[in-house]
Amino acid sequence: MIEQVIVQAKSRMTRVAPLRIGDRVFTVRDVTVDGKGTAEATGDTFTIKLDEGASTVRYTVDGAVADFGDHLQVRWQVANGWDTRLIFLRASLLTPKPGSNFVCLSGQSGTEDRCDSALMDASGILRVVQTDIDVGARVDLSADLPAGLVPANARFENTKTGAFALTPVSGAALGLLALLLLGGFGALWVARGRDTKAAAAEVEPVEVLVTEGGRVVFASPDGVLPGQAGTVIDEVVDARDLTATVIDLAVRNYLWITESGDDWQVVGRNPADDALTDYERAVYRALLPDGAESVTVSALRSSPPNTGDARSAVHADSVARGWLSRTPAKLKLAGAVLAVVGVAATVVLTLTVGHALAGVALVIGGLALAVGALFLPARTKRGALLVQQVRGVHGYLKSVPPESVPAADRELVFSRSLPYAVALEEAEQWLGRFAALDVAADGTPGLYWYGTQDDAYDQARFAERFHALIDSVDGIFGKR
């Protein structure tokens, strides 16, 4: 290639020409300058710097001839990358044999404007004339030649890696994701191992019978309530936990439960005072709202109370006492949000700068966080210890002989233990163990918290009716 450039007095012109055009790669070598200036090819750039006056630049281009099977194509941008407006350009293409399909484009990269003039003369030489070439614009010249006329030396490299190609940015994101997944899996493994150990370890029955004022009474470990015990065991506030709380409120003289034909009536015996927990007051208000004095189970069944506040209060109580953690729920929400953000980021990156795998990493991380949260125990370390204590209470319910309790104290021990038996799914066995309970042994007929329609109290009939009561209240709390 030979370029003759005339630079106006007291001026300087610089050309910075890319050697990679699309997926086609050119190489410039053997560069010489005759005049005031320099020229060099480094990497993907060919740079010419010329001072005032006339200068001649000579160089060889590799990659200008491409083989398309039935023909060759020669292509080169005879002008591009100049920092000065070119007033006039004349170019000639000399080939061993005349070419065909000449194309000469002038303008900024990507435009399809034709050159002012691109004609082949009588000797077979293509001559191009172009005026007023803007700064940075190019004159792109191509022509077809007969196959095999000259050696083909074009080189093509696919520079379009695609939005989902592995790039340093997306690679770093995927690497960070892998580290976080490994760390999260390790943390989940430790947490589940601790929780599984607490749930599977051998536990001796807990001694819950204590003597106070010469009477044997039931005292749960750390004062844990039936609804709390059931919630910590399965990490869920279910209908049975609320039902056990209702029975416990009756046993502790806040409610009175009495049979009414095939129905039951729940009567407020004492107001829900500050001695109750927030969740117990919520359960009380769910049964007897707005100062109601009593309600029948059938009425509750036809119009179930909203137990949302009660369930929330039970869970909040367990969290406040350090038995359960809100971390799994928070992580699940955070994972869902992260996944949504990742989807949005993937779309944006795909349509703009690429590195879309970084967005995919966010999606995977968010989904992994949400799914991992489902397997993360809600129980804390303190909650795991409480599980062992509750399992000890369960062991007591399954093993204590009624004969070990003085006859005068059996009704109270039976009644105070019954809500825990309900919460821990041990009610049937507990009622069977105390099938021979003499409720009059304490000097008063019948259970102090439960009224029957019979002239004489029948423990077997109470057990049958009690199961029906529990199933009915479970059904009521399970509806809302």
Coordinates of C-alpha atoms in Angstrom, one line a residue:
M1 CA 0.0 0.0 0.0
I2 CA 1.2 3.5 -0.8
E3 CA -0.4 6.6 0.7
Q4 CA 0.6 10.1 -0.3
V5 CA -0.7 12.7 2.2
I6 CA -0.4 16.5 2.0
V7 CA -0.8 18.3 5.3
Q8 CA -1.5 22.0 5.4
A9 CA 1.2 24.3 6.8
K10 CA 1.6 24.5 10.5
S11 CA -0.7 21.5 11.0
R12 CA -0.5 17.9 12.0
M13 CA -2.6 15.0 11.0
T14 CA -3.0 11.7 12.9
R15 CA -4.6 8.5 11.7
V16 CA -5.6 5.8 14.2
A17 CA -7.0 3.0 12.1
P18 CA -8.4 -0.2 13.7
L19 CA -7.0 -3.4 12.3
R20 CA -10.0 -5.4 13.4
I21 CA -13.2 -4.7 11.4
G22 CA -16.1 -6.8 12.5
D23 CA -14.7 -10.3 12.7
R24 CA -12.0 -9.7 10.1
V25 CA -8.5 -9.1 11.3
F26 CA -5.8 -7.3 9.3
T27 CA -2.0 -7.1 10.0
V28 CA 0.2 -4.2 8.9
R29 CA 4.0 -4.7 8.5
D30 CA 7.0 -3.2 6.7
V31 CA 5.9 0.4 7.4
T32 CA 8.1 3.2 6.1
V33 CA 7.5 7.0 6.0
D34 CA 9.1 9.4 3.5
G35 CA 8.5 12.9 4.9
K36 CA 7.8 14.5 8.2
G37 CA 6.1 11.9 10.4
T38 CA 6.0 8.4 11.8
A39 CA 3.9 5.3 11.4
E40 CA 3.6 2.1 13.4
A41 CA 1.3 -0.9 13.8
T42 CA 0.8 -2.2 17.3
G43 CA -1.8 -4.8 18.3
D44 CA -5.1 -4.0 16.7
T45 CA -4.2 -0.4 15.7
F46 CA -2.3 1.2 12.8
T47 CA -1.2 4.7 13.7
I48 CA 0.2 7.4 11.3
K49 CA 1.4 10.8 12.5
L50 CA 2.3 13.4 9.8
D51 CA 3.5 17.0 10.0
E52 CA 3.1 19.8 7.4
G53 CA 4.1 19.1 3.9
A54 CA 3.9 16.1 1.6
S55 CA 4.7 12.6 3.0
T56 CA 4.6 9.1 1.5
V57 CA 3.7 6.1 3.7
R58 CA 4.4 2.6 2.4
Y59 CA 3.3 -0.6 4.1
T60 CA 2.1 -4.2 3.5
V61 CA -1.3 -5.4 4.5
D62 CA -1.9 -9.0 5.4
G63 CA -5.5 -10.2 5.5
A64 CA -6.9 -8.1 2.7
V65 CA -7.7 -11.1 0.4
A66 CA -10.4 -13.5 1.4
D67 CA -11.3 -16.8 -0.3
F68 CA -15.0 -17.2 -0.9
G69 CA -14.8 -20.4 -2.9
D70 CA -15.8 -19.4 -6.4
H71 CA -14.1 -16.0 -6.1
L72 CA -11.7 -13.9 -4.0
Q73 CA -12.5 -10.6 -2.3
V74 CA -10.0 -7.9 -1.6
R75 CA -10.9 -5.3 1.0
W76 CA -9.2 -2.5 2.7
Q77 CA -10.2 0.9 4.2
V78 CA -8.0 3.3 2.3
A79 CA -9.0 6.0 4.7
N80 CA -10.2 5.8 8.3
G81 CA -9.5 7.2 11.7
W82 CA -8.1 10.5 10.6
D83 CA -8.4 13.3 13.2
T84 CA -8.8 15.9 10.4
R85 CA -11.4 16.4 7.8
L86 CA -10.1 15.2 4.5
I87 CA -10.8 17.7 1.6
F88 CA -10.0 15.4 -1.3
L89 CA -9.1 11.7 -1.7
R90 CA -8.0 9.8 -4.7
A91 CA -7.4 6.1 -4.6
S92 CA -6.5 3.4 -7.1
L93 CA -6.8 -0.4 -6.9
L94 CA -4.4 -2.3 -9.2
T95 CA -4.8 -6.1 -9.5
P96 CA -3.2 -8.7 -11.8
K97 CA -6.5 -9.1 -13.6
P98 CA -9.5 -6.7 -13.6
G99 CA -11.9 -7.2 -10.7
S100 CA -15.7 -7.0 -10.5
N101 CA -18.5 -6.1 -8.1
F102 CA -16.6 -3.0 -6.9
V103 CA -18.1 -1.5 -3.7
C104 CA -16.8 1.8 -2.3
L105 CA -18.5 3.1 0.9
S106 CA -17.8 6.5 2.4
G107 CA -18.9 7.8 5.8
Q108 CA -18.9 6.9 9.4
S109 CA -18.6 3.2 10.3
G110 CA -21.9 1.4 9.7
T111 CA -23.2 3.7 7.0
E112 CA -23.9 2.5 3.5
D113 CA -23.3 5.8 1.6
R114 CA -21.5 5.3 -1.7
C115 CA -18.3 7.1 -2.8
D116 CA -18.6 10.0 -5.1
S117 CA -16.9 8.1 -7.9
A118 CA -15.6 4.5 -8.2
L119 CA -14.9 3.6 -11.8
M120 CA -12.6 1.2 -13.7
D121 CA -10.6 2.7 -16.5
A122 CA -9.7 1.2 -19.8
S123 CA -6.6 -0.5 -18.3
G124 CA -8.6 -2.3 -15.7
I125 CA -7.6 -0.1 -12.7
L126 CA -10.3 0.9 -10.3
R127 CA -10.1 4.6 -9.6
V128 CA -11.9 6.2 -6.6
V129 CA -12.6 9.9 -5.9
Q130 CA -14.1 11.2 -2.7
T131 CA -14.4 14.7 -1.3
D132 CA -15.2 16.1 2.2
I133 CA -14.5 13.1 4.4
D134 CA -15.6 13.8 8.0
V135 CA -13.2 13.4 10.9
G136 CA -13.1 9.7 11.8
A137 CA -15.0 8.6 8.7
R138 CA -13.8 5.8 6.5
V139 CA -13.5 5.0 2.8
D140 CA -14.1 1.3 2.6
L141 CA -13.1 -0.3 -0.8
S142 CA -13.8 -3.9 -1.8
A143 CA -13.7 -5.9 -5.1
D144 CA -14.2 -9.4 -6.3
L145 CA -11.3 -11.2 -8.1
P146 CA -11.2 -14.5 -10.0
A147 CA -10.6 -17.6 -7.7
G148 CA -6.9 -18.5 -7.3
L149 CA -5.7 -15.3 -8.8
V150 CA -3.6 -14.5 -5.7
P151 CA -3.0 -16.3 -2.4
A152 CA -5.8 -15.7 0.1
N153 CA -4.6 -14.4 3.5
A154 CA -7.7 -13.2 5.3
R155 CA -8.1 -14.0 8.9
F156 CA -11.4 -14.1 10.7
E157 CA -12.0 -14.2 14.5
N158 CA -15.4 -14.4 16.0
T159 CA -15.3 -11.5 18.5
K160 CA -19.0 -11.8 19.4
T161 CA -18.9 -13.9 22.5
G162 CA -22.6 -13.6 23.2
A163 CA -24.3 -12.1 26.2
F164 CA -24.1 -15.5 28.0
A165 CA -20.4 -16.1 27.3
L166 CA -18.0 -16.7 30.2
T167 CA -16.2 -13.4 30.7
P168 CA -14.0 -12.2 33.6
V169 CA -17.0 -10.4 35.1
S170 CA -19.4 -13.3 34.8
G171 CA -16.7 -15.7 35.8
A172 CA -16.0 -13.8 39.0
A173 CA -19.7 -13.7 39.8
L174 CA -20.0 -17.5 39.3
G175 CA -16.9 -18.1 41.4
L176 CA -18.3 -15.9 44.2
L177 CA -21.6 -17.8 43.9
A178 CA -19.8 -21.1 44.2
L179 CA -18.1 -20.0 47.4
L180 CA -21.3 -18.7 48.9
L181 CA -23.1 -21.9 48.0
L182 CA -20.4 -23.9 49.7
G183 CA -20.4 -21.7 52.8
G184 CA -24.2 -21.8 52.9
F185 CA -24.3 -25.5 52.6
G186 CA -21.8 -25.8 55.4
A187 CA -23.8 -23.6 57.7
L188 CA -27.0 -25.5 56.8
W189 CA -25.3 -28.8 57.5
V190 CA -24.2 -27.6 61.0
A191 CA -27.6 -26.1 61.9
R192 CA -29.5 -29.2 60.8
G193 CA -27.0 -31.5 62.5
R194 CA -27.4 -29.7 65.8
D195 CA -31.2 -29.7 65.5
T196 CA -31.3 -33.4 64.5
K197 CA -29.1 -34.3 67.4
A198 CA -31.4 -32.5 69.8
A199 CA -34.5 -34.3 68.4
A200 CA -32.9 -37.7 68.3
A201 CA -30.8 -37.8 71.5
E202 CA -31.8 -40.1 74.3
V203 CA -33.8 -38.1 76.9
E204 CA -34.8 -39.3 80.3
P205 CA -38.3 -38.4 81.5
V206 CA -38.3 -35.1 83.2
E207 CA -39.5 -34.9 86.8
V208 CA -42.4 -32.4 86.6
L209 CA -44.1 -33.3 89.8
V210 CA -43.1 -31.2 92.8
T211 CA -44.4 -30.8 96.3
E212 CA -45.8 -27.5 97.3
G213 CA -47.4 -27.0 100.7
G214 CA -47.8 -30.7 101.2
R215 CA -49.5 -31.1 97.8
V216 CA -48.1 -32.8 94.7
V217 CA -48.5 -30.5 91.7
F218 CA -47.4 -30.4 88.0
A219 CA -44.7 -27.9 87.1
S220 CA -43.4 -27.8 83.5
P221 CA -39.6 -27.2 82.9
D222 CA -38.8 -23.5 82.7
G223 CA -42.5 -22.8 82.9
V224 CA -43.0 -23.7 79.2
L225 CA -46.7 -23.6 78.2
P226 CA -48.5 -26.2 76.1
G227 CA -48.9 -24.0 73.1
Q228 CA -45.2 -23.1 73.3
A229 CA -44.2 -26.7 73.6
G230 CA -46.1 -27.8 70.6
T231 CA -44.8 -24.8 68.5
V232 CA -41.2 -25.4 69.3
I233 CA -41.4 -29.2 68.7
D234 CA -42.6 -28.8 65.0
E235 CA -41.6 -25.1 64.4
V236 CA -45.2 -24.4 63.3
V237 CA -48.1 -22.8 65.0
D238 CA -50.9 -25.3 64.2
A239 CA -54.5 -25.7 65.3
R240 CA -53.5 -28.3 68.0
D241 CA -51.2 -25.7 69.7
L242 CA -54.2 -23.3 70.0
T243 CA -56.5 -26.1 71.1
A244 CA -54.0 -27.1 73.8
T245 CA -54.0 -23.4 74.9
V246 CA -57.8 -23.4 75.3
I247 CA -57.7 -26.5 77.5
D248 CA -54.9 -24.9 79.5
L249 CA -56.9 -21.7 80.0
A250 CA -59.7 -23.8 81.3
V251 CA -57.5 -25.9 83.6
R252 CA -56.1 -22.6 85.0
N253 CA -59.6 -21.2 85.7
Y254 CA -59.8 -18.6 83.0
L255 CA -62.4 -20.6 81.1
W256 CA -65.1 -23.0 82.0
I257 CA -66.1 -25.8 79.6
T258 CA -69.5 -27.5 80.0
E259 CA -71.4 -29.9 78.0
S260 CA -74.7 -28.8 76.4
G261 CA -76.4 -31.7 74.8
D262 CA -74.1 -32.7 71.9
D263 CA -72.5 -29.3 72.1
W264 CA -70.2 -27.5 74.5
Q265 CA -70.3 -24.1 76.0
V266 CA -67.2 -22.1 76.7
V267 CA -67.7 -19.6 79.5
G268 CA -65.4 -16.8 80.6
R269 CA -64.6 -17.6 84.3
N270 CA -62.0 -15.0 84.9
P271 CA -60.9 -12.1 82.6
A272 CA -57.7 -12.4 80.5
D273 CA -55.3 -10.5 82.9
D274 CA -51.6 -9.6 82.7
A275 CA -50.7 -13.0 84.2
L276 CA -51.3 -14.4 80.7
T277 CA -48.9 -14.1 77.8
D278 CA -49.8 -12.1 74.8
Y279 CA -50.7 -15.2 72.7
E280 CA -52.9 -16.6 75.5
R281 CA -54.9 -13.3 75.6
A282 CA -55.1 -13.5 71.8
V283 CA -56.6 -17.0 72.0
Y284 CA -59.0 -15.9 74.8
R285 CA -60.2 -12.9 72.7
A286 CA -60.6 -15.1 69.6
L287 CA -63.1 -17.2 71.6
L288 CA -64.8 -14.4 73.6
P289 CA -64.4 -11.2 71.7
D290 CA -65.7 -7.8 72.8
G291 CA -66.6 -8.8 76.3
A292 CA -68.7 -11.9 75.3
E293 CA -69.4 -14.0 78.4
S294 CA -69.8 -17.3 76.6
V295 CA -69.9 -19.1 73.3
T296 CA -70.9 -22.5 72.0
V297 CA -68.6 -24.7 70.0
S298 CA -71.2 -25.1 67.3
A299 CA -71.4 -21.2 67.0
L300 CA -67.6 -21.1 66.6
R301 CA -67.9 -23.9 64.0
S302 CA -70.4 -22.0 62.0
S303 CA -68.5 -18.7 62.3
P304 CA -64.8 -19.6 62.9
P305 CA -62.8 -16.9 64.7
N306 CA -59.9 -15.3 63.0
T307 CA -56.8 -16.8 64.6
G308 CA -54.2 -14.8 62.7
D309 CA -53.4 -12.6 65.6
A310 CA -53.2 -15.6 67.9
R311 CA -50.9 -17.6 65.6
S312 CA -48.7 -14.5 65.1
A313 CA -48.6 -14.0 68.9
V314 CA -47.5 -17.6 69.5
H315 CA -44.7 -17.4 67.0
A316 CA -43.6 -13.9 68.2
D317 CA -43.6 -15.3 71.8
S318 CA -41.3 -18.1 70.8
V319 CA -39.0 -15.7 69.0
A320 CA -38.9 -13.3 71.9
R321 CA -37.9 -16.2 74.2
G322 CA -35.1 -17.1 71.9
W323 CA -36.5 -20.5 71.0
L324 CA -37.3 -19.8 67.4
S325 CA -35.6 -17.5 64.9
R326 CA -37.1 -15.4 62.1
T327 CA -34.0 -16.0 60.0
P328 CA -35.4 -18.7 57.7
A329 CA -38.4 -16.5 56.8
K330 CA -36.2 -13.5 56.2
L331 CA -33.8 -15.6 54.1
K332 CA -36.6 -17.0 52.1
L333 CA -37.9 -13.5 51.4
A334 CA -34.4 -12.2 50.6
G335 CA -33.8 -15.2 48.3
A336 CA -37.0 -14.5 46.4
V337 CA -36.1 -10.8 46.0
L338 CA -32.6 -11.6 44.9
A339 CA -33.9 -14.0 42.3
V340 CA -36.3 -11.4 40.9
V341 CA -33.4 -8.9 40.8
G342 CA -31.3 -11.5 39.1
V343 CA -33.9 -12.0 36.4
A344 CA -34.1 -8.3 35.8
A345 CA -30.3 -8.0 35.7
T346 CA -30.0 -10.9 33.3
V347 CA -32.4 -9.2 30.9
V348 CA -30.7 -5.8 31.1
L349 CA -27.2 -7.3 30.7
T350 CA -28.3 -9.4 27.8
L351 CA -29.6 -6.3 26.0
T352 CA -26.7 -4.1 26.9
V353 CA -23.1 -4.9 27.9
G354 CA -23.3 -8.6 28.1
H355 CA -22.0 -10.5 31.1
A356 CA -25.5 -12.0 31.5
L357 CA -24.1 -14.9 33.4
A358 CA -23.6 -12.5 36.3
G359 CA -27.4 -12.0 36.4
V360 CA -27.9 -15.8 36.1
A361 CA -25.6 -16.1 39.2
L362 CA -27.9 -13.8 41.1
V363 CA -30.9 -15.9 40.1
I364 CA -29.2 -19.1 41.2
G365 CA -28.0 -17.5 44.4
G366 CA -31.5 -16.2 45.2
L367 CA -33.2 -19.5 44.5
A368 CA -30.6 -21.4 46.5
L369 CA -31.1 -19.0 49.4
A370 CA -34.9 -19.4 49.2
V371 CA -34.7 -23.2 49.0
G372 CA -32.0 -23.5 51.6
A373 CA -34.2 -21.4 54.0
L374 CA -36.9 -24.1 53.7
F375 CA -34.4 -26.6 55.2
L376 CA -32.9 -24.3 57.8
P377 CA -34.2 -25.1 61.3
A378 CA -36.2 -22.3 62.8
R379 CA -35.2 -23.5 66.2
T380 CA -32.2 -21.8 67.8
K381 CA -29.6 -23.5 70.0
R382 CA -31.7 -22.5 73.0
G383 CA -34.8 -23.9 71.3
A384 CA -33.0 -27.2 70.6
L385 CA -32.3 -27.5 74.3
L386 CA -36.0 -26.8 75.0
V387 CA -36.9 -29.6 72.6
Q388 CA -35.0 -32.0 74.8
Q389 CA -36.9 -30.8 77.9
V390 CA -40.2 -31.1 76.1
R391 CA -39.3 -34.6 75.0
G392 CA -38.6 -35.2 78.7
V393 CA -42.1 -34.0 79.5
H394 CA -43.4 -36.4 76.8
G395 CA -41.5 -39.2 78.4
Y396 CA -43.2 -38.3 81.7
L397 CA -46.6 -38.4 80.1
K398 CA -45.9 -41.8 78.7
S399 CA -44.4 -43.4 81.8
V400 CA -45.8 -41.8 85.1
P401 CA -48.0 -44.3 87.0
P402 CA -51.1 -42.6 88.5
E403 CA -50.5 -44.5 91.7
S404 CA -47.3 -42.5 92.2
V405 CA -49.5 -39.4 92.8
P406 CA -51.5 -39.1 96.1
A407 CA -55.2 -39.8 95.4
A408 CA -56.2 -36.3 96.6
D409 CA -53.7 -34.7 94.1
R410 CA -54.4 -36.9 91.1
E411 CA -57.2 -34.8 89.6
L412 CA -55.0 -31.6 89.7
V413 CA -52.0 -33.4 88.3
F414 CA -54.2 -35.1 85.6
S415 CA -55.8 -31.8 84.6
R416 CA -52.6 -29.7 84.6
S417 CA -50.8 -32.3 82.5
L418 CA -53.7 -32.8 80.1
P419 CA -53.0 -29.7 77.9
Y420 CA -49.4 -30.8 77.4
A421 CA -50.7 -34.3 76.4
V422 CA -53.0 -32.6 73.9
A423 CA -50.1 -30.5 72.5
L424 CA -47.8 -33.5 72.2
E425 CA -50.4 -35.9 70.7
E426 CA -50.4 -38.0 73.9
A427 CA -54.0 -37.2 75.0
E428 CA -55.4 -40.7 74.2
Q429 CA -52.7 -42.5 76.2
W430 CA -52.9 -40.0 79.0
L431 CA -56.7 -40.4 79.4
G432 CA -56.3 -44.2 79.2
R433 CA -53.7 -44.1 81.9
F434 CA -56.0 -42.2 84.2
A435 CA -59.1 -44.2 83.3
A436 CA -59.7 -45.1 86.9
L437 CA -59.3 -41.5 88.2
D438 CA -61.5 -40.8 91.2
V439 CA -62.3 -37.1 90.8
A440 CA -64.1 -37.0 94.1
A441 CA -60.9 -38.0 96.0
D442 CA -60.1 -34.3 96.5
G443 CA -63.4 -33.7 98.3
T444 CA -65.3 -32.2 95.4
P445 CA -67.3 -34.0 92.7
G446 CA -66.3 -33.9 89.0
L447 CA -63.5 -32.0 87.3
Y448 CA -63.2 -28.5 88.5
W449 CA -62.9 -27.0 85.0
Y450 CA -65.3 -29.2 83.0
G451 CA -69.0 -29.7 83.5
T452 CA -71.0 -32.7 82.4
Q453 CA -74.7 -33.4 82.2
D454 CA -74.5 -36.7 84.1
D455 CA -75.6 -37.1 87.7
A456 CA -72.4 -38.9 88.4
Y457 CA -69.1 -38.2 86.8
D458 CA -67.9 -41.0 84.5
Q459 CA -64.2 -40.9 83.5
A460 CA -64.7 -43.2 80.5
R461 CA -67.5 -41.0 79.2
F462 CA -65.4 -37.9 79.8
A463 CA -62.5 -39.4 77.7
E464 CA -64.9 -40.1 74.8
R465 CA -66.5 -36.6 75.0
F466 CA -63.1 -34.9 75.4
H467 CA -61.7 -36.5 72.2
A468 CA -64.8 -35.1 70.4
L469 CA -64.2 -31.7 71.9
I470 CA -60.6 -31.6 70.9
D471 CA -61.4 -32.7 67.3
S472 CA -64.1 -29.9 67.1
V473 CA -61.8 -27.2 68.4
D474 CA -59.0 -28.4 66.1
G475 CA -61.5 -28.1 63.2
I476 CA -62.5 -24.6 64.2
F477 CA -58.9 -23.3 64.5
G478 CA -57.8 -25.1 61.4
K479 CA -60.3 -23.2 59.2
R480 CA -58.8 -19.7 59.7

